[in-house]
CSV table of C-alpha atoms in Angstrom, one decimal:
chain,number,residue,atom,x,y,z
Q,1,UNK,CA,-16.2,14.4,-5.4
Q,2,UNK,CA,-14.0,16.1,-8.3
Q,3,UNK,CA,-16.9,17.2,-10.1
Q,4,UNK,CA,-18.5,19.2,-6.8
Q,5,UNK,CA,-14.9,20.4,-6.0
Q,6,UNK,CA,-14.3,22.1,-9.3
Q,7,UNK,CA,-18.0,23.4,-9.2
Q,8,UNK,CA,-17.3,25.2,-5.9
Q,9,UNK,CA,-13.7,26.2,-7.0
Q,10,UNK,CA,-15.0,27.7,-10.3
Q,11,UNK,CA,-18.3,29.2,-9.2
Q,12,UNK,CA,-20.2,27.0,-12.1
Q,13,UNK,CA,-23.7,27.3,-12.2
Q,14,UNK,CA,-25.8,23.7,-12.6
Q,15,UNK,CA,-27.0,23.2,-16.3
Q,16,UNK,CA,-30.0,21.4,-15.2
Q,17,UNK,CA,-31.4,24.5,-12.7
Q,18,UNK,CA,-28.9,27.3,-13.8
Q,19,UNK,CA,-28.2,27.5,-9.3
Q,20,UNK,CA,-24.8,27.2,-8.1
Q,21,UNK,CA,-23.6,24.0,-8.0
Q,22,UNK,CA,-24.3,22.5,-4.3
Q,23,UNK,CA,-21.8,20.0,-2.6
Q,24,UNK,CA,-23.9,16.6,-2.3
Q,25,UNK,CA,-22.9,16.9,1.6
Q,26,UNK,CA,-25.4,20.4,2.0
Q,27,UNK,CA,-24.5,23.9,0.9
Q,28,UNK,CA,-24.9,25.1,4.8
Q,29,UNK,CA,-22.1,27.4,6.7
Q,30,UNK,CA,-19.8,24.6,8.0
Q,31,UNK,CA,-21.7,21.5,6.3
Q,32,UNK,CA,-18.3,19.9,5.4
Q,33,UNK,CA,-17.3,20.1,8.9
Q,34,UNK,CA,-20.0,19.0,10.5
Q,35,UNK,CA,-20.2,15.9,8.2
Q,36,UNK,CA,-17.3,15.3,6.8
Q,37,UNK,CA,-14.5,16.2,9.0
Q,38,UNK,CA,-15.8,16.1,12.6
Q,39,UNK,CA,-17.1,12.3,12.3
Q,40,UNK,CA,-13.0,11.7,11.6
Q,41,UNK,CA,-11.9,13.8,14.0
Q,42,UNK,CA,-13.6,12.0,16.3
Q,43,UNK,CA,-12.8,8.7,15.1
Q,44,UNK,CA,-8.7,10.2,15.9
Q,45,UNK,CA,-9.6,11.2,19.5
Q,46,UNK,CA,-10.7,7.7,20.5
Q,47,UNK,CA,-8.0,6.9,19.2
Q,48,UNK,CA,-5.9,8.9,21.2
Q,49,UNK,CA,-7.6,8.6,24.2
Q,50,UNK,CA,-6.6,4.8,23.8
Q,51,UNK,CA,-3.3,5.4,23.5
Q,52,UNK,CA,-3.3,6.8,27.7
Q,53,UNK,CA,-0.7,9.8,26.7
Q,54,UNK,CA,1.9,6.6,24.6
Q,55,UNK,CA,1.9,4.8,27.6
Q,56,UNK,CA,-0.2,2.3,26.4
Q,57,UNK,CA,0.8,-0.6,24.1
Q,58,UNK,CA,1.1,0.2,20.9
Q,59,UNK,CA,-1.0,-2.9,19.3
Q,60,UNK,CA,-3.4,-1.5,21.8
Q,61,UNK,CA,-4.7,1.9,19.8
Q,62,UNK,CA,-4.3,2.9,16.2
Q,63,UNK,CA,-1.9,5.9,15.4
Q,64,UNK,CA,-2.3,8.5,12.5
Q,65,UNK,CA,-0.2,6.1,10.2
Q,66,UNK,CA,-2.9,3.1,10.8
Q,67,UNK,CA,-5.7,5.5,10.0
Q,68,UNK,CA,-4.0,6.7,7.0
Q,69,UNK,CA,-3.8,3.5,5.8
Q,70,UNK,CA,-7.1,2.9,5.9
Q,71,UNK,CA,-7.7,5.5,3.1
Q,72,UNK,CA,-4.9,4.3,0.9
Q,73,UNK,CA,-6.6,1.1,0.8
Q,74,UNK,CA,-10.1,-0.2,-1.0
Q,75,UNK,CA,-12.2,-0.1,1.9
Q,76,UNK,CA,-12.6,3.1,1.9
Q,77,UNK,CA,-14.5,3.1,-0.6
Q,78,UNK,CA,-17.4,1.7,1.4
Q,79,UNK,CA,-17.7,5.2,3.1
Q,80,UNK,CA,-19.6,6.1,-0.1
Q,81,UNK,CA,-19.9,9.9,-1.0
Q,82,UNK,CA,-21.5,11.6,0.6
Q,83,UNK,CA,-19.5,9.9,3.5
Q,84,UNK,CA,-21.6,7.6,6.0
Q,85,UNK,CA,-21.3,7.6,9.4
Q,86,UNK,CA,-22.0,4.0,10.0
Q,87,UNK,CA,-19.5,2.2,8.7
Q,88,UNK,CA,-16.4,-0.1,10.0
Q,89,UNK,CA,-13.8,2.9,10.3
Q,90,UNK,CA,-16.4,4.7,12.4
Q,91,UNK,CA,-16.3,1.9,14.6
Q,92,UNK,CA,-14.0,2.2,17.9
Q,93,UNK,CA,-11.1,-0.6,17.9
Q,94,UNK,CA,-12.0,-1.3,21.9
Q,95,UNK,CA,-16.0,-1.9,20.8
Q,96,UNK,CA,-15.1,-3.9,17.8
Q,97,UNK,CA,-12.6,-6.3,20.6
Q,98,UNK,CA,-15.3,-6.5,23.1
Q,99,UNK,CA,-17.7,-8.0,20.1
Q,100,UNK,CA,-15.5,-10.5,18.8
Q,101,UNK,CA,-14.8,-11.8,22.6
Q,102,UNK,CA,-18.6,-12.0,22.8
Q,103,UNK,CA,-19.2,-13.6,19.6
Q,104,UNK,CA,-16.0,-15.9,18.0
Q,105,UNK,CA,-17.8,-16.3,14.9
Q,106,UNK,CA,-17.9,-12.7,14.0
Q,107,UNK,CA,-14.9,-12.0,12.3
Q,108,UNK,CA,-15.6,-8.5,11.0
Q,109,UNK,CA,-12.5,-6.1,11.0
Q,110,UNK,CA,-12.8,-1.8,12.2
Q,111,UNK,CA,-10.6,-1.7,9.0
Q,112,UNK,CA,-8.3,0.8,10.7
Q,113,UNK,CA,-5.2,-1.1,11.6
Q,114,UNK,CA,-3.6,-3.7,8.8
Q,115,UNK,CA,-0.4,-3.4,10.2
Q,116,UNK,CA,0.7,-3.5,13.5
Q,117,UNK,CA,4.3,-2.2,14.2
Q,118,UNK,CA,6.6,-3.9,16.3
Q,119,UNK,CA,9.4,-2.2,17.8
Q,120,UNK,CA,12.4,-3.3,18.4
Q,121,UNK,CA,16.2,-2.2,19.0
Q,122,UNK,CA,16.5,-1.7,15.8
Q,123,UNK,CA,13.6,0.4,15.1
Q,124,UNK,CA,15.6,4.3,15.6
Q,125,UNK,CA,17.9,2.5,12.3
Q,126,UNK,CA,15.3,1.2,10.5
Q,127,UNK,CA,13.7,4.8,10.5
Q,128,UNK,CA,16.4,7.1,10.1
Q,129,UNK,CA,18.5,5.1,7.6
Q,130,UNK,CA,19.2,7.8,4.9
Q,131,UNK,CA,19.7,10.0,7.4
Q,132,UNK,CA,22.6,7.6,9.4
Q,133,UNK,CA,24.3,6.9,6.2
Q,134,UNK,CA,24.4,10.2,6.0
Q,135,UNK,CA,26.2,11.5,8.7
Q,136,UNK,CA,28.2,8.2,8.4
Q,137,UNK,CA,29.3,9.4,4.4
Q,138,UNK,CA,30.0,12.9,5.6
Q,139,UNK,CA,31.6,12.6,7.7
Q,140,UNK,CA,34.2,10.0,6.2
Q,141,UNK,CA,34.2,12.4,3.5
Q,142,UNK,CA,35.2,15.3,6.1
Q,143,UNK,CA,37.9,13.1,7.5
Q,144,UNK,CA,39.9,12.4,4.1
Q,145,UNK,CA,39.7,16.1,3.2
Q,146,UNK,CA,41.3,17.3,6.7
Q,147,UNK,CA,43.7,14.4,7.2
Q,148,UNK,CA,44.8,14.9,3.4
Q,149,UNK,CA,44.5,19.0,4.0
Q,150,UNK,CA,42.6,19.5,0.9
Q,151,UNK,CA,40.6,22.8,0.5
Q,152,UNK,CA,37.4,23.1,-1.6
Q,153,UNK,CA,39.1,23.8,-4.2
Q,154,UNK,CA,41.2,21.3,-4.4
Q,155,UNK,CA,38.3,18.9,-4.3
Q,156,UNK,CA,37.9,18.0,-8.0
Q,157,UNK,CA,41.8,17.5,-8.4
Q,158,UNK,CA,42.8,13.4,-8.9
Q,159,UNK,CA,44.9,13.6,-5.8
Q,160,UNK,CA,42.0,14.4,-3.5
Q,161,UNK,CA,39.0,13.2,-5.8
Q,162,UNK,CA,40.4,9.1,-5.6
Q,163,UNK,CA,40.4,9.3,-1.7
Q,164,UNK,CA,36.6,11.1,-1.7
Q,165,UNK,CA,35.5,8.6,-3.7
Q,166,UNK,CA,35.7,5.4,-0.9
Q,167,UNK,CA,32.6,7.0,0.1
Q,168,UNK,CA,30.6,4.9,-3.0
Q,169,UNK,CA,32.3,1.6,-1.3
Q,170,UNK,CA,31.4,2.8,2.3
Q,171,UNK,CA,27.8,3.6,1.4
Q,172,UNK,CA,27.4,0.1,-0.7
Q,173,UNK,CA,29.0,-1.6,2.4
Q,174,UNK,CA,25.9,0.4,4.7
Q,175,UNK,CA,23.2,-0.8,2.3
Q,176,UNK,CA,24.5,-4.8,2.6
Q,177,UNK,CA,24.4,-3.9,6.4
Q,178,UNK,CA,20.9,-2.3,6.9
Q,179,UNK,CA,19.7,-5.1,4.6
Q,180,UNK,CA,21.4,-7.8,6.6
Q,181,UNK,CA,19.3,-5.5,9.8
Q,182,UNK,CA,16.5,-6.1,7.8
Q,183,UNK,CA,16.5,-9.5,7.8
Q,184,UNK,CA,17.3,-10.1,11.7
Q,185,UNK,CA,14.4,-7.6,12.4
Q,186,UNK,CA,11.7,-9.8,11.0
């Protein structure tokens, strides 16, 4: 795939033929959409079709995260280039389902979804953590300068510097928390 990209990027011409150098996929207006693209688009919309607007379950469709995964993993390599249409990933979750309730022997996986996330209460902390500590460090931080009536620049003065600085004890104190969070979550 690196080799066809830089041949269309550069213009090369084919050593073998002396032609331009062809994507395996076909040279035609909109090839690479038509066989590439489309085939995972559509993959994405029964997907979201599944997913009944988020109001279904989320173990019940795969979001963008699960398909991503799929190509982070070694299975995707089984697409083969130029891609395939007739492989696992191509495969709706729901059809896949219906074959294994038919046949409990076949154990084959749609190789979309290797994680399935659970959410819990904790979920909107586990997701925003940097961004709660934070807000938490700021604005202790914002505190000590007003209450002490700092300015600016006063800032880097030992008087107002040693107060500031309880933020490192403050943020080690959040990390021993989220990963205490951590734990219960599991």
């Amino acid at each position: 795939m690196a080799y066809e990209l830089h041949g269309l990027l550069a213009g090369n011409v084919s050593i073998v033929t002396g032609e331009n150098i062809k994507p395996s996929y076909g040279g035609d207006d909109e090839s690479f959409l038509r066989k590439v693209i489309t085939p995972i688009y559509r993959v994405i919309e029964k997907e979201a079709r599944k997913s009944k607007n988020g109001k279904a379950p989320h173990v019940a469709w795969c979001n963008y995260d699960d398909l991503n995964e799929y190509f982070w993993s070694s299975d995707c390599f089984s697409l083969g280039w130029p891609m395939r249409d007739d492989g696992d990933f191509f495969r709706s979750t729901h059809d896949a389902q219906k074959g294994r309730k038919a046949s409990q022997n076949n154990s084959t996986s749609t190789g979309k979804s290797y994680f399935i996330e659970t959410r819990t209460f904790w979920h909107i902390f586990r997701s925003y953590d940097r961004l709660w500590t934070f807000y938490i460090l700021a604005l202790q931080a914002m505190v000590i300068i007003a209450w002490n009536g700092t300015t600016p620049a006063d800032l880097f003065k030992k008087d107002a510097l040693y107060p500031v600085s309880s933020i490192f004890i403050t943020a080690a104190f959040l990390r021993f928390l989220q990963s205490r969070i951590f734990l219960l979550d599991l």
